[in-house]
Amino acid sequence: MAKNEASIPKGTRDFLPGEMVKRNYIFKTIRTVFERFGYLPIETPAMEQASTLTGKYGEEGDRLLFRILNSGNYLADVSDDEILERNVNKLKTSLSDKGLRYDLTVPFARFVVQHLNEITFPFKRYQIQPVWRADKPQKGRYREFFQCDVDVIGSNSLLNEVEQIQIIDEIFKNLGIRIIIRINDRRILFGIAEVIGEADKIIPITIAIDKHDKIGAHKVNEEMAVKGISEKAIRELQPILGLTGSVEEKLNKLENKILLRSRIGRKGVDKMKRLFDYLKTLDLEVNPVFDLTLARGLDYYTGTIIEANSIEMKIGSLCGGGRYDDLTGIFGLNDVSGVGVSFGADRIYDVMEKKDKFPEDITSTTTLMFVNFGEKEEIHCLSLLAEIRKSEIRAELFPDKVKIKKQMNYANQKNVEYVALVGEDEMKNGLITLKNMKTGDQELITLEELIEKLS
RNA sequence: GUGGGUGUAGCUCAGUUGGUUAGAGCACUGGAUUGUGGUUCCAGGGGUCGUGGGUUCAAAUCCCAUCAUCCACCCCA
């Protein structure tokens, strides 16, 4: 087996023309909605300084960073002792000071700080680029995948959250994907941790709560116990996890009973109440739900958190995001809050492909192909082609004089709509034989008639 | 990092309780049809059965190791 003669790293993919047409349809749909809400595009490099990336995504995230090896003799400055220690994590900084971006949000925060005097706040940008994670690939999980991020930075207004929920709603409506949108506020989770006396264990608690739907209360409690959360705290958590009722009822219970002693928790509740008040007035395709068990693992979220999932296919989230208050602070710019969401183009593709959501008419291919009959005919066809292309018709001439059968087969494989045959007879009469590849019908017409027909 | 499945032609897969020359469909090449594709018919090329070792008279088939890949968990888009 010639396995390594032609291959790509695991978790990466090639995209064939047929797939690219569909991918571009997704990107175009997303970009159109982003721009309709006043967001403008930026791009950042594939690689960032390692210091920009590390420490932003939690322990798990750091482990999944792709690092780029330094150039030159990077071991020259490393002492023998350090090498003999064989501690990769310690050596990393000597071996590598760059990494591939893990998401688009952290590079964006870096971008904002770096270009402070070139941008105006609130700054609304969108960014559609690949990101890389050294994860184990599986269904809906790739090592290289495209994120479509839309963020606004430098505004505390809740309108931004409202707007981004509208964007999510609009995009999935346009793509024809049925979703559920879940919303929560990290401050509520923090408040809960606070009132049960485990404020410092906020992260393991939220992660455990997040699994509530998947693995059930019993296992969640087990996991929290393993993580060192006291029995008393776990007991106090139970009525909170079992909260029932409408959004208002849940939020009221949280505000008036559970989070009485947590200022920050009540602040989160207040935000949620106001957010849902706004949302009620909108005519959304999908009504977002308040989900106390939504936690999200990324470290940098501090307020609202949002996630969208397919309801037709079991795959990871299609879209996720939230508000981050301190992200630019890490790069030296304090008190600038941002909120943004990220769409996973590859998972959206997977859902659309599986559920047959792509419109029929998006395939773009050559409209007209000239059969190659030889040198004299080639020159004649080239001038015809120039005229035809002026009318914005996609046209090509088969480059080799091979059997017509082979040329027709090429046109057929490529789904070319029409084939033009111009041989000796046609040249003499100044006509073109035009064949419709779908019906098989043929007609002898002039160049003008052909252009008229295909425009 | 943890657990499970699968590796046979370019692709998708058959291959009987181990048995002699390893098959099919699709794709490819040629022909039926030298100015006509998608249908049909005929012919052809293409395999160290993932790799290494073991058991056996005999291994694609059984055992061990290893690599690759897919799936689940974790985490995430």
Short mmCIF file of N, CA and C (backbone and C1' of nucleotides) in Angstrom, two decimals, chain B residues 17-72:
data_model
loop_
_atom_site.label_atom_id
_atom_site.label_comp_id
_atom_site.label_asym_id
_atom_site.label_seq_id
_atom_site.Cartn_x
_atom_site.Cartn_y
_atom_site.Cartn_z
P U B 17 -17.85 -20.84 8.44
"O5'" U B 17 -16.33 -21.09 8.85
"C5'" U B 17 -15.93 -20.89 10.20
"C4'" U B 17 -15.40 -22.16 10.80
"C3'" U B 17 -13.98 -22.54 10.35
"O3'" U B 17 -12.99 -21.81 11.05
"C1'" U B 17 -15.37 -24.44 10.27
P G B 18 -11.45 -22.03 10.71
"O5'" G B 18 -11.35 -21.06 9.44
"C5'" G B 18 -11.30 -21.55 8.17
"C4'" G B 18 -9.96 -21.23 7.52
"C3'" G B 18 -9.67 -22.21 6.41
"O3'" G B 18 -9.15 -21.50 5.31
"C1'" G B 18 -7.86 -22.11 7.91
P G B 19 -9.99 -21.55 3.90
"O5'" G B 19 -9.09 -22.57 3.05
"C5'" G B 19 -7.81 -22.15 2.58
"C4'" G B 19 -7.29 -23.12 1.56
"C3'" G B 19 -8.37 -23.72 0.66
"O3'" G B 19 -7.87 -23.88 -0.66
"C1'" G B 19 -7.24 -25.45 1.84
P U B 20 -8.00 -22.62 -1.74
"O5'" U B 20 -6.67 -22.78 -2.61
"C5'" U B 20 -5.56 -21.90 -2.44
"C4'" U B 20 -4.30 -22.58 -2.91
"C3'" U B 20 -4.16 -22.69 -4.44
"O3'" U B 20 -2.78 -22.76 -4.73
"C1'" U B 20 -4.21 -24.84 -3.51
P U B 21 -2.00 -21.77 -5.57
"O5'" U B 21 -2.86 -20.86 -6.57
"C5'" U B 21 -2.18 -19.84 -7.28
"C4'" U B 21 -3.18 -18.93 -7.96
"C3'" U B 21 -4.45 -18.62 -7.15
"O3'" U B 21 -4.81 -17.26 -7.39
"C1'" U B 21 -5.03 -19.48 -9.26
P A B 22 -4.59 -16.16 -6.30
"O5'" A B 22 -6.09 -15.67 -6.10
"C5'" A B 22 -7.07 -16.55 -5.54
"C4'" A B 22 -8.18 -15.73 -4.95
"C3'" A B 22 -8.70 -14.64 -5.89
"O3'" A B 22 -9.76 -15.16 -6.66
"C1'" A B 22 -8.24 -13.74 -3.73
P G B 23 -9.73 -15.03 -8.25
"O5'" G B 23 -11.20 -14.55 -8.62
"C5'" G B 23 -11.49 -13.16 -8.65
"C4'" G B 23 -12.85 -12.97 -8.06
"C3'" G B 23 -13.53 -11.68 -8.49
"O3'" G B 23 -14.22 -11.85 -9.72
"C1'" G B 23 -13.61 -11.84 -6.14
P A B 24 -14.42 -10.59 -10.70
"O5'" A B 24 -15.64 -9.83 -10.02
"C5'" A B 24 -16.92 -10.46 -9.96
"C4'" A B 24 -17.88 -9.60 -9.18
"C3'" A B 24 -18.03 -8.16 -9.69
"O3'" A B 24 -18.94 -8.10 -10.77
"C1'" A B 24 -17.76 -8.15 -7.34
P G B 25 -18.76 -6.97 -11.89
"O5'" G B 25 -19.30 -5.66 -11.17
"C5'" G B 25 -20.68 -5.53 -10.84
"C4'" G B 25 -20.89 -4.31 -9.99
"C3'" G B 25 -20.33 -3.01 -10.57
"O3'" G B 25 -21.22 -2.41 -11.49
"C1'" G B 25 -19.65 -3.21 -8.31
P C B 26 -20.62 -1.62 -12.76
"O5'" C B 26 -19.96 -0.32 -12.08
"C5'" C B 26 -20.77 0.68 -11.50
"C4'" C B 26 -19.94 1.67 -10.70
"C3'" C B 26 -18.85 2.40 -11.48
"O3'" C B 26 -19.36 3.50 -12.22
"C1'" C B 26 -17.96 1.60 -9.44
P A B 27 -18.65 3.88 -13.62
"O5'" A B 27 -17.17 4.26 -13.17
"C5'" A B 27 -16.89 5.49 -12.51
"C4'" A B 27 -15.42 5.61 -12.19
"C3'" A B 27 -14.49 5.49 -13.39
"O3'" A B 27 -14.36 6.73 -14.08
"C1'" A B 27 -13.72 4.09 -11.66
P C B 28 -14.15 6.73 -15.65
"O5'" C B 28 -12.70 6.09 -15.82
"C5'" C B 28 -11.55 6.77 -15.32
"C4'" C B 28 -10.33 5.91 -15.54
"C3'" C B 28 -10.11 5.45 -16.98
"O3'" C B 28 -9.48 6.46 -17.75
"C1'" C B 28 -9.84 3.61 -15.53
P U B 29 -9.92 6.69 -19.26
"O5'" U B 29 -9.19 5.49 -20.00
"C5'" U B 29 -7.76 5.43 -20.06
"C4'" U B 29 -7.34 4.17 -20.75
"C3'" U B 29 -8.04 3.87 -22.07
"O3'" U B 29 -7.48 4.60 -23.15
"C1'" U B 29 -8.01 1.92 -20.74
P G B 30 -8.44 5.05 -24.34
"O5'" G B 30 -8.71 3.67 -25.10
"C5'" G B 30 -7.67 3.06 -25.86
"C4'" G B 30 -8.08 1.69 -26.31
"C3'" G B 30 -9.32 1.60 -27.18
"O3'" G B 30 -9.08 1.99 -28.52
"C1'" G B 30 -9.40 -0.11 -25.57
P G B 31 -10.25 2.61 -29.40
"O5'" G B 31 -11.21 1.37 -29.62
"C5'" G B 31 -10.81 0.31 -30.49
"C4'" G B 31 -11.79 -0.83 -30.42
"C3'" G B 31 -13.20 -0.54 -30.90
"O3'" G B 31 -13.30 -0.51 -32.31
"C1'" G B 31 -13.29 -1.81 -28.92
P A B 32 -14.41 0.31 -33.07
"O5'" A B 32 -15.73 -0.48 -32.73
"C5'" A B 32 -15.93 -1.79 -33.26
"C4'" A B 32 -17.27 -2.32 -32.83
"C3'" A B 32 -18.46 -1.43 -33.14
"O3'" A B 32 -18.88 -1.61 -34.47
"C1'" A B 32 -18.62 -2.25 -30.92
P U B 33 -19.59 -0.44 -35.22
"O5'" U B 33 -18.71 0.85 -34.97
"C5'" U B 33 -18.83 2.00 -35.83
"C4'" U B 33 -18.75 3.24 -35.00
"C3'" U B 33 -17.47 3.37 -34.19
"O3'" U B 33 -16.91 4.66 -34.38
"C1'" U B 33 -19.38 3.62 -32.78
P U B 34 -15.65 4.76 -35.37
"O5'" U B 34 -15.75 6.08 -36.27
"C5'" U B 34 -15.96 7.35 -35.73
"C4'" U B 34 -14.69 8.19 -35.81
"C3'" U B 34 -14.56 9.07 -37.05
"O3'" U B 34 -13.92 10.26 -36.65
"C1'" U B 34 -12.69 7.65 -36.91
P G B 35 -14.19 11.69 -37.31
"O5'" G B 35 -15.46 12.35 -36.60
"C5'" G B 35 -15.68 12.18 -35.20
"C4'" G B 35 -17.02 12.79 -34.87
"C3'" G B 35 -18.17 12.14 -35.62
"O3'" G B 35 -19.25 11.92 -34.73
"C1'" G B 35 -18.16 14.50 -35.97
P U B 36 -19.40 10.47 -34.09
"O5'" U B 36 -19.82 10.76 -32.60
"C5'" U B 36 -18.82 11.17 -31.63
"C4'" U B 36 -19.52 11.62 -30.38
"C3'" U B 36 -20.84 10.90 -30.15
"O3'" U B 36 -21.03 10.72 -28.77
"C1'" U B 36 -21.24 13.21 -30.45
P G B 37 -20.84 9.24 -28.18
"O5'" G B 37 -20.86 9.59 -26.63
"C5'" G B 37 -19.63 9.86 -25.94
"C4'" G B 37 -19.92 10.53 -24.64
"C3'" G B 37 -20.96 9.83 -23.79
"O3'" G B 37 -20.37 8.79 -23.04
"C1'" G B 37 -21.43 12.14 -23.86
P G B 38 -21.18 7.48 -22.69
"O5'" G B 38 -22.23 8.03 -21.62
"C5'" G B 38 -21.82 8.35 -20.28
"C4'" G B 38 -22.99 8.95 -19.55
"C3'" G B 38 -24.23 8.08 -19.45
"O3'" G B 38 -24.16 7.25 -18.31
"C1'" G B 38 -24.83 10.26 -20.17
P U B 39 -23.88 5.68 -18.50
"O5'" U B 39 -25.18 5.16 -19.24
"C5'" U B 39 -26.40 4.99 -18.52
"C4'" U B 39 -27.35 4.16 -19.35
"C3'" U B 39 -26.82 2.79 -19.74
"O3'" U B 39 -27.01 1.84 -18.70
"C1'" U B 39 -27.75 3.86 -21.63
P U B 40 -25.86 0.74 -18.48
"O5'" U B 40 -25.98 -0.14 -19.80
"C5'" U B 40 -27.16 -0.88 -20.07
"C4'" U B 40 -27.05 -1.56 -21.40
"C3'" U B 40 -25.87 -2.51 -21.55
"O3'" U B 40 -26.15 -3.77 -20.96
"C1'" U B 40 -26.03 -1.14 -23.47
P C B 41 -24.96 -4.56 -20.23
"O5'" C B 41 -24.16 -5.19 -21.46
"C5'" C B 41 -24.80 -6.10 -22.34
"C4'" C B 41 -23.93 -6.35 -23.53
"C3'" C B 41 -22.49 -6.75 -23.23
"O3'" C B 41 -22.38 -8.12 -22.89
"C1'" C B 41 -22.50 -5.10 -24.92
P C B 42 -21.23 -8.58 -21.89
"O5'" C B 42 -19.93 -8.53 -22.80
"C5'" C B 42 -19.81 -9.38 -23.93
"C4'" C B 42 -18.56 -9.04 -24.71
"C3'" C B 42 -17.27 -9.04 -23.90
"O3'" C B 42 -16.77 -10.34 -23.66
"C1'" C B 42 -17.33 -7.14 -25.28
P A B 43 -15.96 -10.64 -22.34
"O5'" A B 43 -14.57 -9.89 -22.62
"C5'" A B 43 -13.67 -10.42 -23.59
"C4'" A B 43 -12.57 -9.43 -23.87
"C3'" A B 43 -11.64 -9.11 -22.70
"O3'" A B 43 -10.68 -10.13 -22.48
"C1'" A B 43 -12.23 -7.12 -23.81
P G B 44 -10.11 -10.35 -20.99
"O5'" G B 44 -9.18 -9.07 -20.80
"C5'" G B 44 -8.03 -8.89 -21.62
"C4'" G B 44 -7.43 -7.54 -21.38
"C3'" G B 44 -6.91 -7.28 -19.97
"O3'" G B 44 -5.63 -7.86 -19.78
"C1'" G B 44 -8.14 -5.40 -20.71
P G B 45 -5.19 -8.38 -18.35
"O5'" G B 45 -4.58 -7.06 -17.69
"C5'" G B 45 -3.47 -6.40 -18.30
"C4'" G B 45 -3.35 -5.01 -17.75
"C3'" G B 45 -3.18 -4.92 -16.24
"O3'" G B 45 -1.83 -5.10 -15.86
"C1'" G B 45 -4.84 -3.39 -16.93
P G B 46 -1.43 -6.05 -14.67
"O5'" G B 46 -1.94 -5.20 -13.41
"C5'" G B 46 -1.33 -3.94 -13.11
"C4'" G B 46 -2.23 -3.15 -12.19
"C3'" G B 46 -2.50 -3.81 -10.83
"O3'" G B 46 -1.46 -3.51 -9.92
"C1'" G B 46 -4.53 -3.01 -11.77
P G B 47 -0.63 -4.67 -9.21
"O5'" G B 47 -1.12 -4.53 -7.71
"C5'" G B 47 -2.44 -4.42 -7.33
"C4'" G B 47 -2.58 -4.76 -5.86
"C3'" G B 47 -1.45 -5.62 -5.32
"O3'" G B 47 -0.90 -5.06 -4.13
"C1'" G B 47 -3.56 -6.74 -5.07
P U B 48 0.67 -4.76 -4.13
"O5'" U B 48 1.26 -6.12 -3.59
"C5'" U B 48 0.75 -6.68 -2.38
"C4'" U B 48 1.50 -7.92 -2.11
"C3'" U B 48 1.42 -8.31 -0.63
"O3'" U B 48 0.32 -9.22 -0.52
"C1'" U B 48 3.68 -8.17 -1.31
P C B 49 -0.31 -9.73 0.76
"O5'" C B 49 -1.64 -8.95 1.07
"C5'" C B 49 -1.77 -7.57 1.34
"C4'" C B 49 -3.19 -7.36 1.76
"C3'" C B 49 -3.50 -7.75 3.20
"O3'" C B 49 -4.49 -6.89 3.70
"C1'" C B 49 -4.83 -9.02 1.76
P G B 50 -4.57 -6.41 5.17
"O5'" G B 50 -3.60 -5.15 5.34
"C5'" G B 50 -3.36 -4.29 4.23
"C4'" G B 50 -2.35 -3.26 4.65
"C3'" G B 50 -1.05 -3.81 5.21
"O3'" G B 50 -0.12 -4.09 4.18
"C1'" G B 50 -1.89 -2.14 6.66
P U B 51 0.85 -5.37 4.30
"O5'" U B 51 1.88 -4.94 5.44
"C5'" U B 51 2.83 -3.90 5.21
"C4'" U B 51 3.63 -3.64 6.47
"C3'" U B 51 4.27 -4.88 7.09
"O3'" U B 51 5.51 -5.20 6.48
"C1'" U B 51 3.16 -3.66 8.77
P G B 52 5.96 -6.73 6.39
"O5'" G B 52 6.34 -7.05 7.90
"C5'" G B 52 7.51 -6.48 8.47
"C4'" G B 52 7.63 -6.83 9.92
"C3'" G B 52 7.59 -8.32 10.26
"O3'" G B 52 8.82 -8.97 10.04
"C1'" G B 52 6.20 -7.14 11.76
P G B 53 8.82 -10.55 9.66
"O5'" G B 53 8.27 -11.22 11.01
"C5'" G B 53 9.18 -11.59 12.03
"C4'" G B 53 8.46 -11.88 13.32
"C3'" G B 53 7.84 -13.27 13.45
"O3'" G B 53 8.79 -14.29 13.70
"C1'" G B 53 6.33 -11.65 14.28
P G B 54 8.51 -15.77 13.07
"O5'" G B 54 7.33 -16.29 14.02
"C5'" G B 54 7.58 -16.51 15.41
"C4'" G B 54 6.30 -16.84 16.13
"C3'" G B 54 5.61 -18.13 15.72
"O3'" G B 54 6.20 -19.27 16.30
"C1'" G B 54 4.01 -16.40 15.92
P U B 55 6.18 -20.67 15.52
"O5'" U B 55 4.65 -21.10 15.65
"C5'" U B 55 4.09 -21.44 16.92
"C4'" U B 55 2.64 -21.84 16.77
"C3'" U B 55 2.38 -22.91 15.72
"O3'" U B 55 2.62 -24.21 16.23
"C1'" U B 55 0.81 -21.15 15.46
P U B 56 3.49 -25.26 15.33
"O5'" U B 56 2.54 -25.56 14.09
"C5'" U B 56 1.29 -26.21 14.29
"C4'" U B 56 0.50 -26.23 13.01
"C3'" U B 56 1.26 -26.76 11.80
"O3'" U B 56 1.26 -28.18 11.77
"C1'" U B 56 0.13 -24.77 11.22
P C B 57 2.62 -28.95 11.29
"O5'" C B 57 2.61 -28.74 9.70
"C5'" C B 57 3.78 -29.04 8.95
"C4'" C B 57 3.47 -28.92 7.48
"C3'" C B 57 2.81 -27.62 7.05
"O3'" C B 57 3.76 -26.60 6.84
"C1'" C B 57 1.61 -29.45 6.12
P A B 58 3.46 -25.11 7.32
"O5'" A B 58 2.17 -24.71 6.47
"C5'" A B 58 2.31 -24.45 5.07
"C4'" A B 58 0.96 -24.20 4.46
"C3'" A B 58 0.17 -23.05 5.05
"O3'" A B 58 0.58 -21.81 4.53
"C1'" A B 58 -1.24 -24.94 4.78
P A B 59 0.54 -20.49 5.42
"O5'" A B 59 -1.01 -20.26 5.65
"C5'" A B 59 -1.90 -19.99 4.55
"C4'" A B 59 -2.78 -18.80 4.88
"C3'" A B 59 -2.03 -17.48 5.08
"O3'" A B 59 -2.88 -16.41 4.70
"C1'" A B 59 -3.09 -18.06 7.10
P A B 60 -2.76 -15.78 3.18
"O5'" A B 60 -3.69 -14.49 3.27
"C5'" A B 60 -3.29 -13.36 4.03
"C4'" A B 60 -4.51 -12.61 4.50
"C3'" A B 60 -5.26 -13.27 5.67
"O3'" A B 60 -4.73 -12.86 6.90
"C1'" A B 60 -6.77 -12.68 3.93
P U B 61 -4.59 -13.87 8.08
"O5'" U B 61 -6.07 -14.36 8.37
"C5'" U B 61 -7.07 -13.45 8.83
"C4'" U B 61 -8.41 -14.17 8.90
"C3'" U B 61 -8.47 -15.29 9.92
"O3'" U B 61 -9.73 -15.28 10.58
"C1'" U B 61 -8.97 -16.12 7.76
P C B 62 -9.81 -14.57 11.98
"O5'" C B 62 -8.94 -15.55 12.90
"C5'" C B 62 -9.55 -16.64 13.57
"C4'" C B 62 -8.55 -17.29 14.50
"C3'" C B 62 -7.65 -16.32 15.27
"O3'" C B 62 -8.29 -15.82 16.43
"C1'" C B 62 -6.33 -18.03 14.33
P C B 63 -7.87 -14.40 16.97
"O5'" C B 63 -6.45 -14.69 17.64
"C5'" C B 63 -6.34 -15.49 18.81
"C4'" C B 63 -4.90 -15.51 19.28
"C3'" C B 63 -4.27 -14.13 19.46
"O3'" C B 63 -4.59 -13.58 20.73
"C1'" C B 63 -2.80 -15.50 18.23
P C B 64 -4.68 -11.97 20.86
"O5'" C B 64 -3.14 -11.54 20.84
"C5'" C B 64 -2.28 -11.92 21.91
"C4'" C B 64 -0.87 -11.49 21.60
"C3'" C B 64 -0.68 -10.02 21.28
"O3'" C B 64 -0.64 -9.21 22.45
"C1'" C B 64 0.54 -11.33 19.73
P A B 65 -1.14 -7.68 22.33
"O5'" A B 65 0.05 -6.99 21.50
"C5'" A B 65 1.34 -6.84 22.10
"C4'" A B 65 2.34 -6.42 21.06
"C3'" A B 65 2.09 -5.06 20.41
"O3'" A B 65 2.55 -3.99 21.21
"C1'" A B 65 2.62 -6.65 18.74
P U B 66 1.77 -2.56 21.15
"O5'" U B 66 2.16 -2.00 19.71
"C5'" U B 66 3.51 -1.65 19.41
"C4'" U B 66 3.65 -1.39 17.93
"C3'" U B 66 2.74 -0.30 17.37
"O3'" U B 66 3.27 1.00 17.57
"C1'" U B 66 2.62 -2.21 15.98
P C B 67 2.25 2.23 17.78
"O5'" C B 67 1.84 2.61 16.29
"C5'" C B 67 2.81 3.07 15.36
"C4'" C B 67 2.28 2.98 13.96
"C3'" C B 67 0.99 3.75 13.69
"O3'" C B 67 1.21 5.12 13.47
"C1'" C B 67 0.81 1.58 12.79
P A B 68 0.04 6.20 13.78
"O5'" A B 68 -1.04 5.89 12.65
"C5'" A B 68 -0.76 6.20 11.28
"C4'" A B 68 -1.85 5.67 10.39
"C3'" A B 68 -3.24 6.20 10.68
"O3'" A B 68 -3.45 7.47 10.10
"C1'" A B 68 -3.33 3.86 10.42
P U B 69 -4.39 8.53 10.82
"O5'" U B 69 -5.85 7.94 10.58
"C5'" U B 69 -6.39 7.87 9.26
"C4'" U B 69 -7.60 6.97 9.26
"C3'" U B 69 -8.74 7.42 10.16
"O3'" U B 69 -9.56 8.39 9.55
"C1'" U B 69 -8.32 5.11 10.49
P C B 70 -10.29 9.51 10.43
"O5'" C B 70 -11.58 8.74 10.96
"C5'" C B 70 -12.60 8.36 10.06
"C4'" C B 70 -13.53 7.35 10.70
"C3'" C B 70 -14.25 7.83 11.97
"O3'" C B 70 -15.40 8.60 11.66
"C1'" C B 70 -13.37 5.67 12.34
P C B 71 -15.89 9.72 12.69
"O5'" C B 71 -16.42 8.85 13.92
"C5'" C B 71 -17.63 8.14 13.84
"C4'" C B 71 -17.85 7.28 15.06
"C3'" C B 71 -17.92 8.00 16.39
"O3'" C B 71 -19.17 8.64 16.61
"C1'" C B 71 -16.61 6.06 16.62
P A B 72 -19.27 9.92 17.52
"O5'" A B 72 -19.10 9.29 18.99
"C5'" A B 72 -20.14 8.52 19.56
"C4'" A B 72 -19.71 7.95 20.88
"C3'" A B 72 -19.25 8.96 21.93
"O3'" A B 72 -20.34 9.60 22.58
"C1'" A B 72 -17.74 7.15 21.88
#
